[in-house]
Amino acid sequence: MRLENKKVIALVEEDFEDLELWYPILRLREEGATVDLVALEANKKYIGKYGVPAESDYAFGDIDATDYDGILVPGGWAPDKLRRYPEVLDMVRHMDKAKKPIGQICHAGWVLISAGILRGKKVTSTPGIKDDMTNAGSFWSNEAVVTDGHIISSRRPPDLPPYVKAYADYLAEQ
């Protein structure tokens, strides 16, 4: 399997968009990657917007981002909470500096904005945060998936197949 020996952080917080969390996790695991759900608290059940639960494997402080090959940020309302945690911003900045894949979909762009890593990057997101993305210095494009180096971005659940394929392809090359 092409993603065997790859480890990915999947951030989770209350009100994540159910498909935007689970679809990438399941697809990456299907290709052999280890995907750990990482949240404020370990072994806690977080509930998605539509009621699908996700139990965290680790707390932010339990892991070292240098042990991972990439990070996924789901959409929904979770990114508005996730961007308030310094540990999350540090993880995203580490992945950015190391040029490891950062996947963001829908409202997840808020986390990358707060981490200060979007200036000069071409990205997409839900159109609802287009102004936030451009005000952060990025070049927003209304496409299903946009890859600018190691940042892979997408708009919404119907775009999940090309988004996760682009993320997995980039991860496989690392």
PDB file of C-alpha atoms in Angstrom:
ATOM      1  CA  MET A   1       0.000   0.000   0.000  1.00  0.00           C
ATOM      2  CA  ARG A   2       1.424   3.323  -1.045  1.00  0.00           C
ATOM      3  CA  LEU A   3       0.848   5.147   2.276  1.00  0.00           C
ATOM      4  CA  GLU A   4       2.209   2.424   4.523  1.00  0.00           C
ATOM      5  CA  ASN A   5       4.526   3.942   7.155  1.00  0.00           C
ATOM      6  CA  LYS A   6       2.908   7.391   6.774  1.00  0.00           C
ATOM      7  CA  LYS A   7       1.437   9.023   9.881  1.00  0.00           C
ATOM      8  CA  VAL A   8      -1.144  11.803   9.721  1.00  0.00           C
ATOM      9  CA  ILE A   9      -2.751  14.005  12.348  1.00  0.00           C
ATOM     10  CA  ALA A  10      -6.493  14.535  11.941  1.00  0.00           C
ATOM     11  CA  LEU A  11      -7.575  17.406  14.155  1.00  0.00           C
ATOM     12  CA  VAL A  12     -10.972  17.084  15.819  1.00  0.00           C
ATOM     13  CA  GLU A  13     -13.193  19.365  17.893  1.00  0.00           C
ATOM     14  CA  GLU A  14     -16.937  19.649  18.492  1.00  0.00           C
ATOM     15  CA  ASP A  15     -19.125  20.447  15.467  1.00  0.00           C
ATOM     16  CA  PHE A  16     -16.699  19.129  12.843  1.00  0.00           C
ATOM     17  CA  GLU A  17     -18.269  18.510   9.440  1.00  0.00           C
ATOM     18  CA  ASP A  18     -18.828  14.767   9.594  1.00  0.00           C
ATOM     19  CA  LEU A  19     -17.843  13.856   6.028  1.00  0.00           C
ATOM     20  CA  GLU A  20     -14.919  16.289   5.965  1.00  0.00           C
ATOM     21  CA  LEU A  21     -13.390  14.506   8.955  1.00  0.00           C
ATOM     22  CA  TRP A  22     -14.244  10.875   8.236  1.00  0.00           C
ATOM     23  CA  TYR A  23     -13.904  10.611   4.449  1.00  0.00           C
ATOM     24  CA  PRO A  24     -10.197  11.623   4.418  1.00  0.00           C
ATOM     25  CA  ILE A  25      -9.416   9.457   7.454  1.00  0.00           C
ATOM     26  CA  LEU A  26     -11.000   6.364   5.935  1.00  0.00           C
ATOM     27  CA  ARG A  27      -9.439   6.885   2.492  1.00  0.00           C
ATOM     28  CA  LEU A  28      -5.944   7.424   3.899  1.00  0.00           C
ATOM     29  CA  ARG A  29      -6.274   4.395   6.181  1.00  0.00           C
ATOM     30  CA  GLU A  30      -7.470   2.395   3.188  1.00  0.00           C
ATOM     31  CA  GLU A  31      -4.150   3.203   1.508  1.00  0.00           C
ATOM     32  CA  GLY A  32      -2.156   2.134   4.557  1.00  0.00           C
ATOM     33  CA  ALA A  33      -1.614   5.385   6.467  1.00  0.00           C
ATOM     34  CA  THR A  34      -1.925   5.633  10.229  1.00  0.00           C
ATOM     35  CA  VAL A  35      -4.284   8.507  10.996  1.00  0.00           C
ATOM     36  CA  ASP A  36      -4.524   9.657  14.609  1.00  0.00           C
ATOM     37  CA  LEU A  37      -7.424  11.791  15.803  1.00  0.00           C
ATOM     38  CA  VAL A  38      -5.920  14.558  17.933  1.00  0.00           C
ATOM     39  CA  ALA A  39      -7.942  16.942  20.101  1.00  0.00           C
ATOM     40  CA  LEU A  40      -7.850  19.036  23.251  1.00  0.00           C
ATOM     41  CA  GLU A  41      -8.546  15.896  25.298  1.00  0.00           C
ATOM     42  CA  ALA A  42      -7.512  12.294  24.637  1.00  0.00           C
ATOM     43  CA  ASN A  43     -10.098   9.512  24.529  1.00  0.00           C
ATOM     44  CA  LYS A  44     -12.977  11.966  24.404  1.00  0.00           C
ATOM     45  CA  LYS A  45     -15.982  11.606  22.120  1.00  0.00           C
ATOM     46  CA  TYR A  46     -16.531  14.652  19.919  1.00  0.00           C
ATOM     47  CA  ILE A  47     -19.780  15.013  17.986  1.00  0.00           C
ATOM     48  CA  GLY A  48     -20.010  16.233  14.403  1.00  0.00           C
ATOM     49  CA  LYS A  49     -22.568  18.665  13.006  1.00  0.00           C
ATOM     50  CA  TYR A  50     -24.819  15.786  11.946  1.00  0.00           C
ATOM     51  CA  GLY A  51     -24.319  13.648  15.039  1.00  0.00           C
ATOM     52  CA  VAL A  52     -21.510  11.336  13.934  1.00  0.00           C
ATOM     53  CA  PRO A  53     -19.071  10.775  16.821  1.00  0.00           C
ATOM     54  CA  ALA A  54     -15.280  10.746  16.669  1.00  0.00           C
ATOM     55  CA  GLU A  55     -13.205   9.656  19.642  1.00  0.00           C
ATOM     56  CA  SER A  56      -9.819  11.289  19.943  1.00  0.00           C
ATOM     57  CA  ASP A  57      -6.740   9.105  20.196  1.00  0.00           C
ATOM     58  CA  TYR A  58      -4.492  11.760  21.695  1.00  0.00           C
ATOM     59  CA  ALA A  59      -4.531  15.201  23.264  1.00  0.00           C
ATOM     60  CA  PHE A  60      -2.557  17.975  21.583  1.00  0.00           C
ATOM     61  CA  GLY A  61       0.138  17.770  24.253  1.00  0.00           C
ATOM     62  CA  ASP A  62       0.500  13.993  23.917  1.00  0.00           C
ATOM     63  CA  ILE A  63       2.052  14.073  20.461  1.00  0.00           C
ATOM     64  CA  ASP A  64       5.077  15.525  18.752  1.00  0.00           C
ATOM     65  CA  ALA A  65       4.224  16.895  15.309  1.00  0.00           C
ATOM     66  CA  THR A  66       7.726  15.998  14.105  1.00  0.00           C
ATOM     67  CA  ASP A  67       6.674  12.328  14.307  1.00  0.00           C
ATOM     68  CA  TYR A  68       4.002  12.888  11.642  1.00  0.00           C
ATOM     69  CA  ASP A  69       4.057  13.187   7.874  1.00  0.00           C
ATOM     70  CA  GLY A  70       1.013  15.444   7.467  1.00  0.00           C
ATOM     71  CA  ILE A  71      -2.030  17.057   9.029  1.00  0.00           C
ATOM     72  CA  LEU A  72      -5.722  17.286   8.135  1.00  0.00           C
ATOM     73  CA  VAL A  73      -8.027  20.070   9.291  1.00  0.00           C
ATOM     74  CA  PRO A  74     -11.754  19.349   8.882  1.00  0.00           C
ATOM     75  CA  GLY A  75     -14.401  21.941   8.219  1.00  0.00           C
ATOM     76  CA  GLY A  76     -17.661  22.628   9.959  1.00  0.00           C
ATOM     77  CA  TRP A  77     -17.603  24.895  12.983  1.00  0.00           C
ATOM     78  CA  ALA A  78     -14.679  23.023  14.560  1.00  0.00           C
ATOM     79  CA  PRO A  79     -12.020  25.234  12.902  1.00  0.00           C
ATOM     80  CA  ASP A  80     -13.312  28.286  14.759  1.00  0.00           C
ATOM     81  CA  LYS A  81     -12.507  26.445  17.989  1.00  0.00           C
ATOM     82  CA  LEU A  82      -9.316  24.734  16.800  1.00  0.00           C
ATOM     83  CA  ARG A  83      -7.660  28.005  15.805  1.00  0.00           C
ATOM     84  CA  ARG A  84      -7.820  29.188  19.413  1.00  0.00           C
ATOM     85  CA  TYR A  85      -5.417  26.500  20.640  1.00  0.00           C
ATOM     86  CA  PRO A  86      -1.731  27.502  20.483  1.00  0.00           C
ATOM     87  CA  GLU A  87      -0.782  23.814  20.166  1.00  0.00           C
ATOM     88  CA  VAL A  88      -2.823  23.502  16.963  1.00  0.00           C
ATOM     89  CA  LEU A  89      -1.248  26.600  15.463  1.00  0.00           C
ATOM     90  CA  ASP A  90       2.198  25.283  16.387  1.00  0.00           C
ATOM     91  CA  MET A  91       1.445  21.939  14.688  1.00  0.00           C
ATOM     92  CA  VAL A  92       0.271  23.686  11.516  1.00  0.00           C
ATOM     93  CA  ARG A  93       3.300  25.981  11.500  1.00  0.00           C
ATOM     94  CA  HIS A  94       5.617  23.002  11.949  1.00  0.00           C
ATOM     95  CA  MET A  95       4.008  21.206   8.998  1.00  0.00           C
ATOM     96  CA  ASP A  96       4.285  24.377   6.930  1.00  0.00           C
ATOM     97  CA  LYS A  97       7.958  24.918   7.755  1.00  0.00           C
ATOM     98  CA  ALA A  98       8.739  21.249   7.044  1.00  0.00           C
ATOM     99  CA  LYS A  99       6.724  21.383   3.783  1.00  0.00           C
ATOM    100  CA  LYS A 100       4.611  18.441   4.937  1.00  0.00           C
ATOM    101  CA  PRO A 101       1.086  18.188   3.510  1.00  0.00           C
ATOM    102  CA  ILE A 102      -1.559  20.334   5.163  1.00  0.00           C
ATOM    103  CA  GLY A 103      -5.088  19.439   4.116  1.00  0.00           C
ATOM    104  CA  GLN A 104      -7.838  21.960   4.705  1.00  0.00           C
ATOM    105  CA  ILE A 105     -11.442  21.922   3.554  1.00  0.00           C
ATOM    106  CA  CYS A 106     -14.411  24.269   3.902  1.00  0.00           C
ATOM    107  CA  HIS A 107     -13.999  26.477   7.007  1.00  0.00           C
ATOM    108  CA  ALA A 108     -10.653  24.841   7.905  1.00  0.00           C
ATOM    109  CA  GLY A 109      -8.917  27.782   6.248  1.00  0.00           C
ATOM    110  CA  TRP A 110      -9.562  29.717   9.463  1.00  0.00           C
ATOM    111  CA  VAL A 111      -6.919  27.566  11.197  1.00  0.00           C
ATOM    112  CA  LEU A 112      -4.337  28.293   8.502  1.00  0.00           C
ATOM    113  CA  ILE A 113      -5.215  31.997   8.674  1.00  0.00           C
ATOM    114  CA  SER A 114      -4.631  32.033  12.428  1.00  0.00           C
ATOM    115  CA  ALA A 115      -1.355  30.152  11.936  1.00  0.00           C
ATOM    116  CA  GLY A 116      -0.269  32.930   9.553  1.00  0.00           C
ATOM    117  CA  ILE A 117       0.797  30.652   6.700  1.00  0.00           C
ATOM    118  CA  LEU A 118      -1.406  31.699   3.757  1.00  0.00           C
ATOM    119  CA  ARG A 119       0.273  34.864   2.464  1.00  0.00           C
ATOM    120  CA  GLY A 120       1.022  34.418  -1.238  1.00  0.00           C
ATOM    121  CA  LYS A 121      -0.590  30.968  -1.458  1.00  0.00           C
ATOM    122  CA  LYS A 122      -3.268  29.954  -3.947  1.00  0.00           C
ATOM    123  CA  VAL A 123      -6.115  28.254  -2.050  1.00  0.00           C
ATOM    124  CA  THR A 124      -9.803  27.519  -1.988  1.00  0.00           C
ATOM    125  CA  SER A 125     -12.370  27.135   0.775  1.00  0.00           C
ATOM    126  CA  THR A 126     -16.063  27.426   1.252  1.00  0.00           C
ATOM    127  CA  PRO A 127     -17.055  30.669  -0.489  1.00  0.00           C
ATOM    128  CA  GLY A 128     -18.350  31.867   2.896  1.00  0.00           C
ATOM    129  CA  ILE A 129     -14.790  32.573   4.095  1.00  0.00           C
ATOM    130  CA  LYS A 130     -13.381  33.785   0.772  1.00  0.00           C
ATOM    131  CA  ASP A 131     -12.903  37.299   2.201  1.00  0.00           C
ATOM    132  CA  ASP A 132     -11.109  35.923   5.270  1.00  0.00           C
ATOM    133  CA  MET A 133      -8.779  33.927   3.033  1.00  0.00           C
ATOM    134  CA  THR A 134      -7.959  36.849   0.740  1.00  0.00           C
ATOM    135  CA  ASN A 135      -7.563  39.239   3.682  1.00  0.00           C
ATOM    136  CA  ALA A 136      -4.940  36.800   5.000  1.00  0.00           C
ATOM    137  CA  GLY A 137      -2.955  37.393   1.804  1.00  0.00           C
ATOM    138  CA  SER A 138      -3.894  34.310  -0.181  1.00  0.00           C
ATOM    139  CA  PHE A 139      -5.191  34.085  -3.729  1.00  0.00           C
ATOM    140  CA  TRP A 140      -8.616  32.435  -3.559  1.00  0.00           C
ATOM    141  CA  SER A 141      -9.902  30.288  -6.411  1.00  0.00           C
ATOM    142  CA  ASN A 142     -13.341  28.697  -6.791  1.00  0.00           C
ATOM    143  CA  GLU A 143     -12.097  25.193  -7.653  1.00  0.00           C
ATOM    144  CA  ALA A 144     -12.846  21.754  -6.192  1.00  0.00           C
ATOM    145  CA  VAL A 145      -9.254  21.356  -5.041  1.00  0.00           C
ATOM    146  CA  VAL A 146      -6.237  23.642  -5.136  1.00  0.00           C
ATOM    147  CA  THR A 147      -2.704  22.443  -4.458  1.00  0.00           C
ATOM    148  CA  ASP A 148      -0.056  25.065  -3.834  1.00  0.00           C
ATOM    149  CA  GLY A 149       3.061  23.228  -2.791  1.00  0.00           C
ATOM    150  CA  HIS A 150       2.249  21.286   0.365  1.00  0.00           C
ATOM    151  CA  ILE A 151      -1.074  23.051   1.064  1.00  0.00           C
ATOM    152  CA  ILE A 152      -4.016  21.133  -0.358  1.00  0.00           C
ATOM    153  CA  SER A 153      -7.354  22.925  -0.032  1.00  0.00           C
ATOM    154  CA  SER A 154     -10.927  22.178  -0.980  1.00  0.00           C
ATOM    155  CA  ARG A 155     -14.365  23.784  -0.817  1.00  0.00           C
ATOM    156  CA  ARG A 156     -16.996  21.392   0.548  1.00  0.00           C
ATOM    157  CA  PRO A 157     -18.143  17.737   0.830  1.00  0.00           C
ATOM    158  CA  PRO A 158     -18.946  17.179  -2.881  1.00  0.00           C
ATOM    159  CA  ASP A 159     -15.262  17.941  -3.555  1.00  0.00           C
ATOM    160  CA  LEU A 160     -13.958  15.260  -1.189  1.00  0.00           C
ATOM    161  CA  PRO A 161     -12.919  12.690  -3.851  1.00  0.00           C
ATOM    162  CA  PRO A 162     -10.485  14.978  -5.747  1.00  0.00           C
ATOM    163  CA  TYR A 163      -9.350  16.628  -2.479  1.00  0.00           C
ATOM    164  CA  VAL A 164      -8.379  13.402  -0.757  1.00  0.00           C
ATOM    165  CA  LYS A 165      -6.803  12.031  -3.940  1.00  0.00           C
ATOM    166  CA  ALA A 166      -4.625  15.151  -4.216  1.00  0.00           C
ATOM    167  CA  TYR A 167      -3.686  14.902  -0.528  1.00  0.00           C
ATOM    168  CA  ALA A 168      -2.860  11.182  -0.755  1.00  0.00           C
ATOM    169  CA  ASP A 169      -0.835  11.721  -3.944  1.00  0.00           C
ATOM    170  CA  TYR A 170       1.247  14.445  -2.285  1.00  0.00           C
ATOM    171  CA  LEU A 171       1.698  12.385   0.890  1.00  0.00           C
ATOM    172  CA  ALA A 172       2.831   9.360  -1.148  1.00  0.00           C
ATOM    173  CA  GLU A 173       5.569  11.433  -2.809  1.00  0.00           C
ATOM    174  CA  GLN A 174       7.082  12.529   0.506  1.00  0.00           C
TER     175      GLN A 174
END
